[in-house]
Coordinates of C-alpha atoms in Angstrom, one line a residue:
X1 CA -0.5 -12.2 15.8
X2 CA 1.3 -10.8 13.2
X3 CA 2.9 -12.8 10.5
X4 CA 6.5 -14.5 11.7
X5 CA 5.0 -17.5 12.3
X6 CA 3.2 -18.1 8.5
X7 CA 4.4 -21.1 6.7
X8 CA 4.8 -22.1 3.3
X9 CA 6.2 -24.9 1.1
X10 CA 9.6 -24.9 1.2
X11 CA 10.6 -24.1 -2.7
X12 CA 7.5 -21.5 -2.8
X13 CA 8.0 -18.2 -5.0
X14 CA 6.3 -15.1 -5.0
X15 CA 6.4 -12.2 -7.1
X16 CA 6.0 -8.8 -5.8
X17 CA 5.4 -6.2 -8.4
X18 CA 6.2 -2.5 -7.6
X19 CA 9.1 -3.8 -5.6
X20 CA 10.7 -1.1 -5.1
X21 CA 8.8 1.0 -4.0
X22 CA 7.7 1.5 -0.4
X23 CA 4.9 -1.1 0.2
X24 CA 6.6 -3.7 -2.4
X25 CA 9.8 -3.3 -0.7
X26 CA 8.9 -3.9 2.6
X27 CA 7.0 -6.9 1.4
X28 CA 10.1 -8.2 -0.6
X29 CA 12.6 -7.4 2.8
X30 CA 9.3 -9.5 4.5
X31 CA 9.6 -12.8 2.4
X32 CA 13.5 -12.9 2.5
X33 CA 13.1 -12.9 6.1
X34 CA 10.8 -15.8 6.0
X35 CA 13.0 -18.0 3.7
X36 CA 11.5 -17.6 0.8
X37 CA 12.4 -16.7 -2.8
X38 CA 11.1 -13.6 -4.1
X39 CA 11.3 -12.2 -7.6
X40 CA 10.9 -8.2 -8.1
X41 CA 9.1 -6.3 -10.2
X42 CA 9.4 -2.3 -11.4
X43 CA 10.0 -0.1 -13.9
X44 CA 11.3 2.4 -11.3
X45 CA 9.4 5.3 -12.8
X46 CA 7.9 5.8 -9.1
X47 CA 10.0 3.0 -7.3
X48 CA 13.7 3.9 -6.1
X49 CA 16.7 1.8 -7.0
X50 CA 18.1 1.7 -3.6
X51 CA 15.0 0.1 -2.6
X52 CA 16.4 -2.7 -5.1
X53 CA 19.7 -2.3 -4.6
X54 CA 19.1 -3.3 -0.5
X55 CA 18.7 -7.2 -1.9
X56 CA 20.2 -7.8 -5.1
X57 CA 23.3 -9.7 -2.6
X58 CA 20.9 -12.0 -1.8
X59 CA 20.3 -15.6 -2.8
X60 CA 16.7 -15.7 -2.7
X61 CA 16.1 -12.5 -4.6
X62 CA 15.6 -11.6 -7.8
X63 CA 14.7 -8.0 -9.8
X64 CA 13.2 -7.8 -13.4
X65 CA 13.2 -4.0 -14.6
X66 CA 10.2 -3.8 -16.5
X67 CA 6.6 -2.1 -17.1
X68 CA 3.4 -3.8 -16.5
X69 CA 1.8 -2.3 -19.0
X70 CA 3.6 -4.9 -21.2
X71 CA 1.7 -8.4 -21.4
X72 CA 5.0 -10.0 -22.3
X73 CA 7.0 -8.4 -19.4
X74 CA 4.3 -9.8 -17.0
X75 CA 4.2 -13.4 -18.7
X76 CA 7.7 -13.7 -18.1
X77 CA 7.3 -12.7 -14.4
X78 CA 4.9 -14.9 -13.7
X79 CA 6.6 -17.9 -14.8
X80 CA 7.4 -20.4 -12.0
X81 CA 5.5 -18.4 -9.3
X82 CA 3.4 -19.3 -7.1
X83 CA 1.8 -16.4 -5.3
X84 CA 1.9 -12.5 -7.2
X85 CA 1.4 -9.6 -4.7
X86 CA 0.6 -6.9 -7.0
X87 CA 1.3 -3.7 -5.8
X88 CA 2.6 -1.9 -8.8
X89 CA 0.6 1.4 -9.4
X90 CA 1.0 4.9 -9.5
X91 CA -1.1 6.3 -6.5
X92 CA -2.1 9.9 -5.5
X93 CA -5.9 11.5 -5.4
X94 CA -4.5 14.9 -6.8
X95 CA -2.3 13.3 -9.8
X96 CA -4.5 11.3 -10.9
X97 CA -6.6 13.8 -11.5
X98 CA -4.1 15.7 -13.5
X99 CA -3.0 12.4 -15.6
X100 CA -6.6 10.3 -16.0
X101 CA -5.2 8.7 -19.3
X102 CA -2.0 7.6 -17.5
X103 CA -4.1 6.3 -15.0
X104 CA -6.0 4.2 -16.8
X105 CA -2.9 2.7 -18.7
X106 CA -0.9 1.9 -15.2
X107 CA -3.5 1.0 -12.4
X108 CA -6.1 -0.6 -14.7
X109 CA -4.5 -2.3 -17.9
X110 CA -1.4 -3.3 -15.9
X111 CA -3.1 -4.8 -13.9
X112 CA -5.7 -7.0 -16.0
X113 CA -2.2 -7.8 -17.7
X114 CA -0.8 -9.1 -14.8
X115 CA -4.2 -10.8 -14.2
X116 CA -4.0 -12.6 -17.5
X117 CA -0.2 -13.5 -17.0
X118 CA -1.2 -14.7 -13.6
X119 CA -3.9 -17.0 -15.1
X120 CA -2.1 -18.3 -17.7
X121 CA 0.7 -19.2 -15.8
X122 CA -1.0 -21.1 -13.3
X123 CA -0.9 -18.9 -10.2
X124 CA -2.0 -20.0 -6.8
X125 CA -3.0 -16.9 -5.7
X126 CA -3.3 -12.9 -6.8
X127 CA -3.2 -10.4 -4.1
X128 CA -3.6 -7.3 -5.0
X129 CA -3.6 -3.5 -3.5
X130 CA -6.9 -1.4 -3.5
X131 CA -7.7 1.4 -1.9
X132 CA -9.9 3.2 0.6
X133 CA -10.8 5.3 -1.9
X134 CA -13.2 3.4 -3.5
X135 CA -15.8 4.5 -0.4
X136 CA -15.9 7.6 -2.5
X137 CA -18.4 9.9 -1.3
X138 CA -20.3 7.1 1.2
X139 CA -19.9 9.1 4.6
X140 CA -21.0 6.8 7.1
X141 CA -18.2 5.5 9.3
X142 CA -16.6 2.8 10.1
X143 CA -16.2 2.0 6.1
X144 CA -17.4 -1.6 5.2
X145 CA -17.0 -3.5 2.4
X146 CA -20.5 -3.6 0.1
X147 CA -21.1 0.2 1.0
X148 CA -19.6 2.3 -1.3
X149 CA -20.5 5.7 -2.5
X150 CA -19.4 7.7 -6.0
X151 CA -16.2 7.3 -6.6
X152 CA -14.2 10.9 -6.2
X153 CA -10.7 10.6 -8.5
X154 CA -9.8 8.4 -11.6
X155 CA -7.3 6.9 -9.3
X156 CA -10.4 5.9 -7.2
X157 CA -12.1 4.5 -10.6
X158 CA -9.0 2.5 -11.4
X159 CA -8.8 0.9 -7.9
X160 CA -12.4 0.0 -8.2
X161 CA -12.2 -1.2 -11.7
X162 CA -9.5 -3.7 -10.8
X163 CA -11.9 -5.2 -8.0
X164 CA -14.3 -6.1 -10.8
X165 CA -11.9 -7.6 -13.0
X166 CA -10.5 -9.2 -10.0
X167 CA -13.9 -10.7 -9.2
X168 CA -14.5 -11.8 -12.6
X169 CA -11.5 -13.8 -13.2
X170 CA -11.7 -15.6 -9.8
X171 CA -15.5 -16.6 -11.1
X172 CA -14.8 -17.3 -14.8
X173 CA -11.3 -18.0 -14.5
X174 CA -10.9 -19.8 -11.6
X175 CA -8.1 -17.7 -10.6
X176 CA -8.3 -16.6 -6.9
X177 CA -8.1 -13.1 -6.3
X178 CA -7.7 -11.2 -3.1
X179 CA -8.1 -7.3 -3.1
X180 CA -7.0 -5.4 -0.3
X181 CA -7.9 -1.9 0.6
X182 CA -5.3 -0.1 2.0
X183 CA -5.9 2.7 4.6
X184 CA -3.1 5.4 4.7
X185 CA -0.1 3.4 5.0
X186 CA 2.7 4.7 6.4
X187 CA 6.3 3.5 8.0
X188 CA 10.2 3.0 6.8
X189 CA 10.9 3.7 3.5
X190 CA 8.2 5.8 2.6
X191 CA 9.2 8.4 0.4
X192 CA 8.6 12.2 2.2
X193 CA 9.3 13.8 -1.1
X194 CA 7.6 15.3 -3.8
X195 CA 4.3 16.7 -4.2
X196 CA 2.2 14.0 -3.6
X197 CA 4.2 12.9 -1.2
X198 CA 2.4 10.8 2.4
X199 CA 1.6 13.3 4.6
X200 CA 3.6 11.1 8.0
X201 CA 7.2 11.4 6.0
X202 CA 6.8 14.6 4.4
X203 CA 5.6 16.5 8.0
X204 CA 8.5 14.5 10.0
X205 CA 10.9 15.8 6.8
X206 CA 9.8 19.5 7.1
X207 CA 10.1 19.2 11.0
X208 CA 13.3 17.5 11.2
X209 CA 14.6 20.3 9.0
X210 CA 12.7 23.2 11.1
X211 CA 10.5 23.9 7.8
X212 CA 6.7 24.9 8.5
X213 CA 4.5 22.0 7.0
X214 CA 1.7 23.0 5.1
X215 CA -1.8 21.4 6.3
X216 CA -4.2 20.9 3.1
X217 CA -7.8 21.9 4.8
X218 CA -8.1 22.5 8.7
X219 CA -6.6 19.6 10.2
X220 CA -9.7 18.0 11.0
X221 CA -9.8 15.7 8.7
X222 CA -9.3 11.8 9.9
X223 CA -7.4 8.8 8.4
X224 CA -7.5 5.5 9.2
X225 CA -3.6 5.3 9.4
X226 CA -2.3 2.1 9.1
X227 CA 1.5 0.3 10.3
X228 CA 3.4 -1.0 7.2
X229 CA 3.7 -4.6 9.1
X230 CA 0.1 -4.5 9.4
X231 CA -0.1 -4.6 5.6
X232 CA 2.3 -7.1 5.4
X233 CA 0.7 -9.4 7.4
X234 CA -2.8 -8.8 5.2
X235 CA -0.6 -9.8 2.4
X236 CA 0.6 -13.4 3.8
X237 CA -2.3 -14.5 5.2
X238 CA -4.4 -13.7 2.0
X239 CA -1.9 -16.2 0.5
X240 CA -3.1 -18.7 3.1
X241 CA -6.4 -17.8 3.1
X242 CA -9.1 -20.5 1.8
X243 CA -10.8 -20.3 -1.6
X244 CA -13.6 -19.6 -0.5
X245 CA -12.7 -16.1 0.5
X246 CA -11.6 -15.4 -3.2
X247 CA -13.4 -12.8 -5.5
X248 CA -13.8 -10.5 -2.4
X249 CA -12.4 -7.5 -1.5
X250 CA -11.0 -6.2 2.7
X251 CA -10.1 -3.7 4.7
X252 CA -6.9 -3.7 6.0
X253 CA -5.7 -1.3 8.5
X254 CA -5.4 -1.2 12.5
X255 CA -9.2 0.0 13.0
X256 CA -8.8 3.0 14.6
X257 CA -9.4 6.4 13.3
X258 CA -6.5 9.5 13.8
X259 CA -7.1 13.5 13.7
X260 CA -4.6 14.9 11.1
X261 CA -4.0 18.1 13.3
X262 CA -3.4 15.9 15.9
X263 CA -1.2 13.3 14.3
X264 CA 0.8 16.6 13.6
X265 CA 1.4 17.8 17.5
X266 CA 1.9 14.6 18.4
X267 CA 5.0 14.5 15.3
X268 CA 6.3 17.8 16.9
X269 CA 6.1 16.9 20.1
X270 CA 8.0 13.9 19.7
X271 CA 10.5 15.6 17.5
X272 CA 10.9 18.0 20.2
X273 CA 10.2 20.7 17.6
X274 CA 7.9 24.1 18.2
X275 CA 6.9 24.6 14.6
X276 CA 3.0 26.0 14.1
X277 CA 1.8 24.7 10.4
X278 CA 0.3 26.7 7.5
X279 CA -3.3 25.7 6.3
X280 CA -3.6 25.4 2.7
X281 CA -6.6 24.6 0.3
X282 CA -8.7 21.2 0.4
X283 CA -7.2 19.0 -1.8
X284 CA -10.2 18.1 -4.8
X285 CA -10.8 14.5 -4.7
X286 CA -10.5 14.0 -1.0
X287 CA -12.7 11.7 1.7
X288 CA -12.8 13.9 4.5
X289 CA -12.8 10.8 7.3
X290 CA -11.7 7.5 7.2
X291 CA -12.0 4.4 9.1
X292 CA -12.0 0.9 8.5
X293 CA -14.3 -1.9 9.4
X294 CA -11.5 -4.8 9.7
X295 CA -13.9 -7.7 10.5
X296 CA -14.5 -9.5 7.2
X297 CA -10.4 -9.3 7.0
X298 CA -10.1 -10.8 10.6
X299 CA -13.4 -13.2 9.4
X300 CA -12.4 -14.7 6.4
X301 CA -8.2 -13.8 6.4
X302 CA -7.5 -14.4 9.8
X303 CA -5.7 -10.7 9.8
X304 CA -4.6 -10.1 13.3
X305 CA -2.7 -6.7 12.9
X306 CA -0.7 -6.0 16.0
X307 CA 1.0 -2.5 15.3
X308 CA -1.4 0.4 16.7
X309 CA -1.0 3.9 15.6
X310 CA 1.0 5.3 18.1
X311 CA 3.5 2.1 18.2
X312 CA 3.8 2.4 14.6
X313 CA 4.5 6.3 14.8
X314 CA 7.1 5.7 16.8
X315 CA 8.4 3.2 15.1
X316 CA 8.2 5.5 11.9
X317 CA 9.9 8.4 13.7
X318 CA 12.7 6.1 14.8
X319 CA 13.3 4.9 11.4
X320 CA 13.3 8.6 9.7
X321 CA 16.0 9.8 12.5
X322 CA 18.2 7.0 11.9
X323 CA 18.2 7.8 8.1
X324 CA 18.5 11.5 8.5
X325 CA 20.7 11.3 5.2
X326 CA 17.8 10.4 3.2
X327 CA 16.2 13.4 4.9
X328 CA 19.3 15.9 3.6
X329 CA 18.9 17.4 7.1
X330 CA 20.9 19.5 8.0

């Protein structure tokens, strides 16, 4: 179970992009942990620099600010790694579908750059973020790899895009790839502002500050939410995983399927707060239920993930009191 126990060559280096932001710093925190050296990479136009700031003391670390958008920048950060977990990318249904062009630059061309650095620097292995999103409009439940419907967003497209290009340079390049689609990820460090902020942090924000969150729809939609550790996890063993299961694509998340009206009274309740929410619009772009089908991931990764939903939330809520700063609550 979970991922304290995975191995690697002593000297090996990995290099997480989007590092500091919230799944890339986790991930970075993750590796330092383990023993290993980790190089950073970000452009902080999304990531935070306290995010970087929390390892730069370290021995093992190391942060390049740049964009991947540049080929040079991502030659230069591939050099002398062994193992690039990509998650650099701008996320968000709703933006995206304000900023397609921006889209496309970021999520897709960064990331056949950092394909192409990756390859031509002689990378072990490329693991890389995708997202649920790619099921599109495919309704049936639990989601499962090889059923996918019409994609609804250009983030959706770009996500799906890099799973071919993925594909294609693990069968003409020889590079193997590893593409993981992420289910609603939530947990410390996730940032609860902005507009297109997670929905976890940003209700546990409004709460904490007696503010009425608003609801987009009628609650009733469901998520697959998934434990950051979980994802972590999916990461490392990916990097162990045998060649064979290269070129393909997996769910990760916990398997298990949430209510977001009641992932809401269970936040006040546990916040010991009496706050009713407002219901706003749908959001365009949106998969109304989610849930994963995580056997090809236990299959073929040997993903084990160990942190429910309800251990995680209250691992989340723990974490979000304790930095009640962050929260400006006052």
């Amino acid at each position: 179970m979970g991922y304290q126990n995975i191995s690697f060559p002593e000297k090996t280096k990995f290099l997480v992009t989007g590092s500091a932001g919230f799944i890339g710093s986790n991930l970075v925190e993750a590796i330092i942990n383990l023993g290993y050296q980790v190089r950073g990479l970000d452009n902080l136009s999304t990531g935070k620099k306290e995010n970087v700031d929390l390892f730069l003391h370290h021995p093992n670390y190391e942060f390049v600010e740049g964009d991947i958008r540049d080929l040079d920048t991502c030659m230069k950060a591939c050099d002398g790694i062994d193992f690039v977990l990509h998650q650099a990318a701008w996320g968000s249904v709703p933006r995206s579908i304000e900023l397609p062009l921006l889209y496309e630059e970021i999520n897709l061309k960064g990331t056949l750059n950092m394909l192409e650095a990756a390859r031509q620097n002689g990378v072990k292995k490329f693991v890389y973020a995708s997202s649920s999103s790619v099921y599109g409009d495919e309704p049936t439940l639990p989601k499962q790899e090889g059923r996918e419907g019409k994609v609804l967003s250009p983030y959706a497209l770009t996500k799906k895009s890099d799973e071919e290009y993925a594909r294609l340079y693990t069968s003409l390049y020889d590079l193997d790839t590893y593409g993981l689609r992420y289910f609603n990820v939530f947990g410390k460090r996730q940032d609860p502002d902005g507009a297109y902020a997670a929905v976890i942090p940003k209700f546990i924000k409004q709460l904490l500050n007696d503010k009425q969150p608003v609801i987009n729809g009628d609650g009733k939609q469901s998520r697959d939410f998934t434990y950051i550790e979980n994802v972590i996890e999916a990461n490392l063993k990916a990097c162990k995983a045998n060649s064979e299961a290269a070129g393909k694509v997996f769910n990760i998340a916990y398997g298990g399927r949430e209510f977001l009206i009641d992932i809401y009274y269970h936040l006040t309740q546990a916040l010991g707060k009496d706050i009713q929410p407002i219901f706003g619009p749908e959001r365009r772009g949106d998969i109304k239920h989610s849930n994963a089908d995580i056997s090809k991931a236990k299959e073929l990764l040997g993903y084990d993930p160990e942190w429910s939903f309800e251990k995680g939330i209250e691992a989340a809520i723990d974490w979000y009191k304790a930095d009640l700063k962050a929260l400006k609550v006052v």
